[in-house]
Amino acid sequence: MNPPQALNMELSHVSSSCMTCKNVCQEIHAAWDQLDLVARALAHRTLAERRQIKEMYRAMFGEDFVEHLRRTRMANSKNEMCNTLYLWMLEPHERDAVLANDAIERRATDYKALIEIYSRQKLSQLFFTKHAYLAKFKRHMDQDMISEPSNSYQKLLLALAASQSSHHTDVSQHIANCDAKRLYEARHCSTGGTDESVVLEIFSKRSIPQLRLALFSYKQIYGHDYTKALKKDKSGEFEEALRIAIKCVHNPAQYYSRMVNKSIKMGDADARVLTRVILGSTDAGMKEVRSAFEKMHGRKMQDAICESLPDGDYRDFILALSNIP
């Protein structure tokens, strides 16, 4: 193929993509009073496609697409499908900012949700999440999550925040082996509990990929996951918080598959959690989460969702999101 032919094919593809995007925007604009149709049009879109749709919608109709969804969400606060659609159309760091605020503003702070946010796979995401939080809520996220007296979850979150600021993209097997040994010794200190200072130091100085390698090395050296050692006698709040953080860091696909299973067993009352973990699964890799779910629970994740949730728009949207490649 000569260069002019290649250029013509590329321009044809761009033109076709623009026409498709315009058609989607027209369909959405005509269906605002039928959110199930809007959700159906958007559920399978990639992040790049959703961005293009938002830009095209503004150009065509002079309105911010996400802002329209936000107002719709505010007017339908009990509608979880509306909430899920709004969160889906946000940029990932903006979504995390909204989820973090929701976790902090609850009567009892949802530290599990915060740990998920603070242990995201992309090193830069937490940085942008904090900026989005400040822009949306006029407060600093790290300060909002701290209460008096401080607890073990807050200590771990602050350590994870420090680890995310690490600019080291390379990982070291030697450091991982040393950290694995220190983690083992921290769990077998003279008090019988876990030496919190050692664990917090490691978590605050290592990037998420480096922490993951250390946890993998621990299993290779000692023959079991570090979380199993934390289940033994004299496990308190710190060990409980540490188990959650380690599961998020070490094997996010397995963690999210467990959380999906747990949330669908709790019924309608836990739709908020199901929405959060389904959207979080897109960060961990939906294909990997589906595979982990089937391996752990002996059935397909989509079948479990279909059997557990009542028929309706919310279930259809969650099923569509869970089918993302």
Coordinates of C-alpha atoms in Angstrom, one line a residue:
M1 CA 0.0 0.0 0.0
N2 CA 1.4 3.4 -1.0
P3 CA 1.4 6.4 1.4
P4 CA -1.6 8.2 -0.2
Q5 CA -3.7 5.1 0.1
A6 CA -2.8 4.6 3.7
L7 CA -3.6 8.2 4.4
N8 CA -7.0 8.0 2.7
M9 CA -7.8 4.9 4.7
E10 CA -6.8 6.6 8.0
L11 CA -8.9 9.7 7.1
S12 CA -11.8 7.5 6.2
H13 CA -11.5 5.7 9.6
V14 CA -11.4 9.1 11.5
S15 CA -14.4 10.3 9.5
S16 CA -16.4 7.1 10.2
S17 CA -15.5 7.4 13.9
C18 CA -16.7 11.0 14.1
M19 CA -20.0 10.1 12.4
T20 CA -20.5 7.2 14.8
C21 CA -19.8 9.6 17.8
K22 CA -22.3 12.1 16.4
N23 CA -24.9 9.5 16.1
V24 CA -24.4 8.3 19.7
C25 CA -24.6 11.9 20.9
Q26 CA -27.9 12.4 19.0
E27 CA -29.3 9.2 20.5
I28 CA -28.3 10.2 24.0
H29 CA -29.7 13.7 23.6
A30 CA -33.0 12.3 22.5
A31 CA -33.2 9.8 25.3
W32 CA -32.4 11.8 28.4
D33 CA -35.8 10.8 29.9
Q34 CA -34.9 7.1 29.4
L35 CA -31.6 6.6 31.2
D36 CA -31.6 2.9 30.4
L37 CA -31.1 3.7 26.7
V38 CA -28.4 6.2 27.6
A39 CA -26.6 3.5 29.7
R40 CA -27.0 1.0 27.0
A41 CA -25.3 3.3 24.5
L42 CA -22.3 4.0 26.9
A43 CA -21.7 0.8 28.8
H44 CA -19.3 -0.8 26.3
R45 CA -17.4 2.4 25.4
T46 CA -13.7 2.6 26.1
L47 CA -12.2 5.5 28.1
A48 CA -11.1 7.2 24.8
E49 CA -14.5 6.7 23.3
R50 CA -16.2 8.2 26.3
R51 CA -13.9 11.2 26.2
Q52 CA -14.7 11.7 22.5
I53 CA -18.5 11.5 23.2
K54 CA -18.3 14.1 26.0
E55 CA -16.3 16.5 23.7
M56 CA -18.7 15.9 20.8
Y57 CA -21.8 16.3 22.9
R58 CA -20.6 19.7 24.2
A59 CA -19.8 20.8 20.6
M60 CA -23.2 19.7 19.3
F61 CA -25.5 20.8 22.1
G62 CA -23.4 23.4 24.1
E63 CA -23.8 21.5 27.3
D64 CA -21.5 19.6 29.6
F65 CA -22.5 15.9 29.4
V66 CA -21.2 15.0 32.9
E67 CA -22.7 18.0 34.5
H68 CA -26.1 17.0 33.1
L69 CA -25.6 13.5 34.6
R70 CA -24.6 15.1 37.9
R71 CA -27.8 17.1 38.1
T72 CA -29.8 14.0 37.1
R73 CA -28.0 12.0 39.8
M74 CA -28.8 14.7 42.4
A75 CA -32.5 14.6 41.5
N76 CA -32.5 10.8 41.7
S77 CA -30.3 10.2 44.7
K78 CA -32.0 6.8 45.4
N79 CA -31.4 5.6 41.8
E80 CA -28.2 3.5 41.8
M81 CA -28.2 3.1 38.0
C82 CA -28.1 6.9 37.7
N83 CA -25.2 7.1 40.1
T84 CA -23.3 4.3 38.3
L85 CA -23.8 6.0 35.0
Y86 CA -22.5 9.3 36.3
L87 CA -19.4 7.7 37.9
W88 CA -18.8 5.7 34.7
M89 CA -18.6 8.9 32.6
L90 CA -16.2 10.7 34.9
E91 CA -12.4 10.6 34.3
P92 CA -10.9 7.8 36.5
H93 CA -9.2 10.3 38.9
E94 CA -12.4 12.4 39.2
R95 CA -14.4 9.2 39.9
D96 CA -12.0 8.3 42.7
A97 CA -12.4 11.8 44.1
V98 CA -16.2 11.4 44.3
L99 CA -15.9 7.8 45.7
A100 CA -13.4 9.0 48.3
N101 CA -15.7 11.9 49.4
D102 CA -18.6 9.4 49.7
A103 CA -16.4 7.1 51.8
I104 CA -15.3 9.9 54.1
E105 CA -18.7 11.5 54.5
R106 CA -20.5 8.4 55.6
R107 CA -21.5 8.0 59.3
A108 CA -18.7 5.5 59.7
T109 CA -15.8 6.2 57.3
D110 CA -15.5 3.4 54.7
Y111 CA -11.8 2.7 55.0
K112 CA -11.9 -0.2 52.6
A113 CA -13.0 2.1 49.8
L114 CA -10.2 4.5 50.6
I115 CA -7.6 1.7 50.6
E116 CA -8.8 0.7 47.1
I117 CA -8.3 4.2 45.9
Y118 CA -4.9 4.7 47.6
S119 CA -3.6 1.4 46.1
R120 CA -4.5 2.0 42.4
Q121 CA -2.3 0.4 39.8
K122 CA -1.3 3.7 38.0
L123 CA 1.3 5.6 40.0
S124 CA 0.1 9.0 38.9
Q125 CA -3.6 8.5 39.5
L126 CA -3.6 9.3 43.3
F127 CA -1.9 12.6 42.5
F128 CA -4.6 13.6 40.1
T129 CA -7.3 12.3 42.4
K130 CA -6.2 14.6 45.1
H131 CA -6.3 17.5 42.8
A132 CA -9.8 16.6 41.6
Y133 CA -10.9 16.2 45.2
L134 CA -9.6 19.7 46.1
A135 CA -11.3 21.2 43.0
K136 CA -14.6 19.5 43.6
F137 CA -14.9 19.8 47.4
K138 CA -12.5 22.6 48.3
R139 CA -10.7 20.5 50.8
H140 CA -7.6 18.3 50.9
M141 CA -8.3 14.6 50.7
D142 CA -5.5 13.4 53.0
Q143 CA -6.7 15.9 55.7
D144 CA -10.4 14.9 55.4
M145 CA -9.7 11.2 56.0
I146 CA -7.8 11.9 59.3
S147 CA -9.8 12.0 62.5
E148 CA -8.8 12.1 66.2
P149 CA -7.7 9.8 67.6
S150 CA -6.0 8.3 64.6
N151 CA -6.5 4.6 63.8
S152 CA -4.6 1.9 62.0
Y153 CA -6.5 2.4 58.7
Q154 CA -5.4 6.1 58.7
K155 CA -1.8 5.1 59.4
L156 CA -1.8 2.7 56.4
L157 CA -3.5 5.2 54.1
L158 CA -0.9 7.8 54.9
A159 CA 1.9 5.3 54.2
L160 CA 0.2 4.3 50.9
A161 CA 0.0 8.0 50.0
A162 CA 3.7 8.3 50.6
S163 CA 4.4 5.2 48.5
Q164 CA 2.4 6.6 45.6
S165 CA 4.7 9.7 45.6
S166 CA 7.7 7.4 44.9
H167 CA 9.1 8.2 41.5
H168 CA 10.9 4.9 41.2
T169 CA 9.4 3.0 38.3
D170 CA 12.0 0.2 38.3
V171 CA 11.7 -2.6 40.8
S172 CA 14.5 -4.4 42.6
Q173 CA 14.5 -8.1 43.4
H174 CA 17.2 -7.5 46.1
I175 CA 15.1 -4.9 47.9
A176 CA 12.0 -7.1 47.6
N177 CA 13.8 -10.0 49.3
C178 CA 15.1 -7.8 52.0
D179 CA 11.6 -6.3 52.6
A180 CA 10.1 -9.8 52.6
K181 CA 12.5 -10.8 55.4
R182 CA 11.7 -7.6 57.4
L183 CA 8.0 -8.3 57.0
Y184 CA 8.5 -11.8 58.4
E185 CA 10.5 -10.5 61.3
A186 CA 7.9 -7.7 62.0
R187 CA 5.2 -10.4 62.3
H188 CA 7.3 -12.4 64.8
C189 CA 8.4 -9.6 67.1
S190 CA 8.7 -10.2 70.9
T191 CA 5.3 -8.6 71.7
G192 CA 3.5 -11.4 69.7
G193 CA 1.8 -8.8 67.4
T194 CA 3.0 -7.0 64.3
D195 CA 5.8 -4.4 64.5
E196 CA 3.7 -1.6 63.0
S197 CA 6.7 0.8 62.6
V198 CA 8.6 -1.6 60.3
V199 CA 5.5 -2.3 58.1
L200 CA 4.6 1.4 57.8
E201 CA 8.2 2.3 56.9
I202 CA 8.2 -0.3 54.1
F203 CA 4.8 0.8 52.8
S204 CA 5.7 4.4 52.8
K205 CA 9.0 4.1 51.0
R206 CA 8.2 1.6 48.3
S207 CA 6.1 2.1 45.1
I208 CA 3.1 -0.1 44.6
P209 CA 4.9 -2.3 42.1
Q210 CA 7.8 -2.7 44.5
L211 CA 5.5 -3.6 47.3
R212 CA 3.8 -6.2 45.1
L213 CA 7.2 -7.8 44.3
A214 CA 8.1 -7.9 48.0
L215 CA 4.8 -9.7 48.8
F216 CA 5.4 -12.1 45.9
S217 CA 9.0 -12.7 47.3
Y218 CA 7.6 -13.4 50.8
K219 CA 5.4 -16.2 49.4
Q220 CA 8.3 -17.6 47.5
I221 CA 10.6 -17.6 50.5
Y222 CA 8.2 -18.6 53.3
G223 CA 5.7 -20.7 51.4
H224 CA 2.5 -18.8 52.2
D225 CA 0.9 -15.4 51.7
Y226 CA 1.7 -12.7 54.2
T227 CA -2.0 -12.3 54.8
K228 CA -2.2 -15.9 56.3
A229 CA 0.5 -15.0 58.8
L230 CA -1.7 -12.0 59.9
K231 CA -4.7 -14.3 60.6
K232 CA -2.9 -15.9 63.5
D233 CA -3.4 -15.1 67.2
K234 CA -3.1 -11.6 68.5
S235 CA -4.4 -10.0 65.3
G236 CA -6.0 -6.6 66.0
E237 CA -7.1 -3.6 64.0
F238 CA -3.7 -3.0 62.4
E239 CA -3.5 -6.5 61.1
E240 CA -7.1 -6.3 59.8
A241 CA -6.3 -3.0 58.0
L242 CA -3.0 -4.5 56.7
R243 CA -4.8 -7.6 55.3
I244 CA -7.1 -5.4 53.2
A245 CA -4.2 -3.2 51.9
I246 CA -2.1 -6.3 51.0
K247 CA -5.0 -7.9 49.1
C248 CA -5.5 -4.7 47.1
V249 CA -1.8 -4.4 46.3
H250 CA -0.7 -8.0 45.9
N251 CA -3.6 -9.4 43.8
P252 CA -6.2 -6.8 42.8
A253 CA -8.1 -9.1 40.5
Q254 CA -8.6 -11.6 43.3
Y255 CA -9.5 -8.9 45.7
Y256 CA -12.2 -7.4 43.4
S257 CA -13.6 -10.8 42.6
R258 CA -14.1 -11.5 46.3
M259 CA -15.7 -8.0 46.8
V260 CA -18.1 -8.5 43.9
N261 CA -19.2 -11.9 45.3
K262 CA -19.6 -10.4 48.8
S263 CA -21.6 -7.4 47.6
I264 CA -24.1 -9.4 45.5
K265 CA -24.8 -11.7 48.4
M266 CA -25.8 -8.7 50.5
G267 CA -28.7 -7.7 48.1
D268 CA -30.0 -4.3 47.1
A269 CA -28.7 -2.6 50.3
D270 CA -25.2 -3.0 49.1
A271 CA -25.6 -1.7 45.5
R272 CA -23.3 1.2 46.4
V273 CA -20.5 -1.3 47.1
L274 CA -21.2 -3.3 44.0
T275 CA -21.0 -0.2 41.9
R276 CA -17.7 0.8 43.5
V277 CA -16.1 -2.6 43.0
I278 CA -17.3 -3.1 39.5
L279 CA -15.9 0.3 38.5
G280 CA -12.7 -0.6 40.4
S281 CA -12.5 -3.8 38.5
T282 CA -11.9 -1.8 35.3
D283 CA -8.6 -0.6 36.9
A284 CA -7.6 -4.1 38.0
G285 CA -8.6 -5.5 34.6
M286 CA -12.1 -6.8 34.1
K287 CA -11.0 -9.8 32.2
E288 CA -8.7 -10.8 35.1
V289 CA -11.4 -10.2 37.7
R290 CA -13.9 -12.4 35.8
S291 CA -11.3 -15.1 35.5
A292 CA -10.4 -14.9 39.2
F293 CA -14.1 -15.0 40.1
E294 CA -14.8 -18.1 38.1
K295 CA -11.7 -19.8 39.6
M296 CA -12.6 -18.9 43.2
H297 CA -16.4 -19.4 43.1
G298 CA -16.9 -22.0 40.4
R299 CA -19.2 -20.0 38.2
K300 CA -19.2 -17.1 35.8
M301 CA -19.3 -13.6 37.4
Q302 CA -22.1 -12.5 35.0
D303 CA -24.2 -15.5 36.0
A304 CA -23.8 -14.8 39.7
I305 CA -24.8 -11.1 39.2
C306 CA -27.8 -12.1 37.0
E307 CA -29.0 -14.5 39.7
S308 CA -28.4 -12.2 42.6
L309 CA -29.8 -8.9 41.5
P310 CA -33.4 -8.1 40.7
D311 CA -34.3 -7.7 37.1
G312 CA -34.1 -4.0 36.0
D313 CA -32.0 -1.2 34.5
Y314 CA -29.3 -1.3 37.2
R315 CA -28.7 -5.0 36.8
D316 CA -28.5 -4.6 33.0
F317 CA -26.0 -1.8 33.3
I318 CA -23.8 -3.7 35.8
L319 CA -23.9 -6.8 33.6
A320 CA -22.8 -4.7 30.6
L321 CA -19.9 -3.2 32.6
S322 CA -18.8 -6.6 33.8
N323 CA -18.6 -7.8 30.2
I324 CA -16.0 -5.2 29.2
P325 CA -13.0 -6.9 27.5

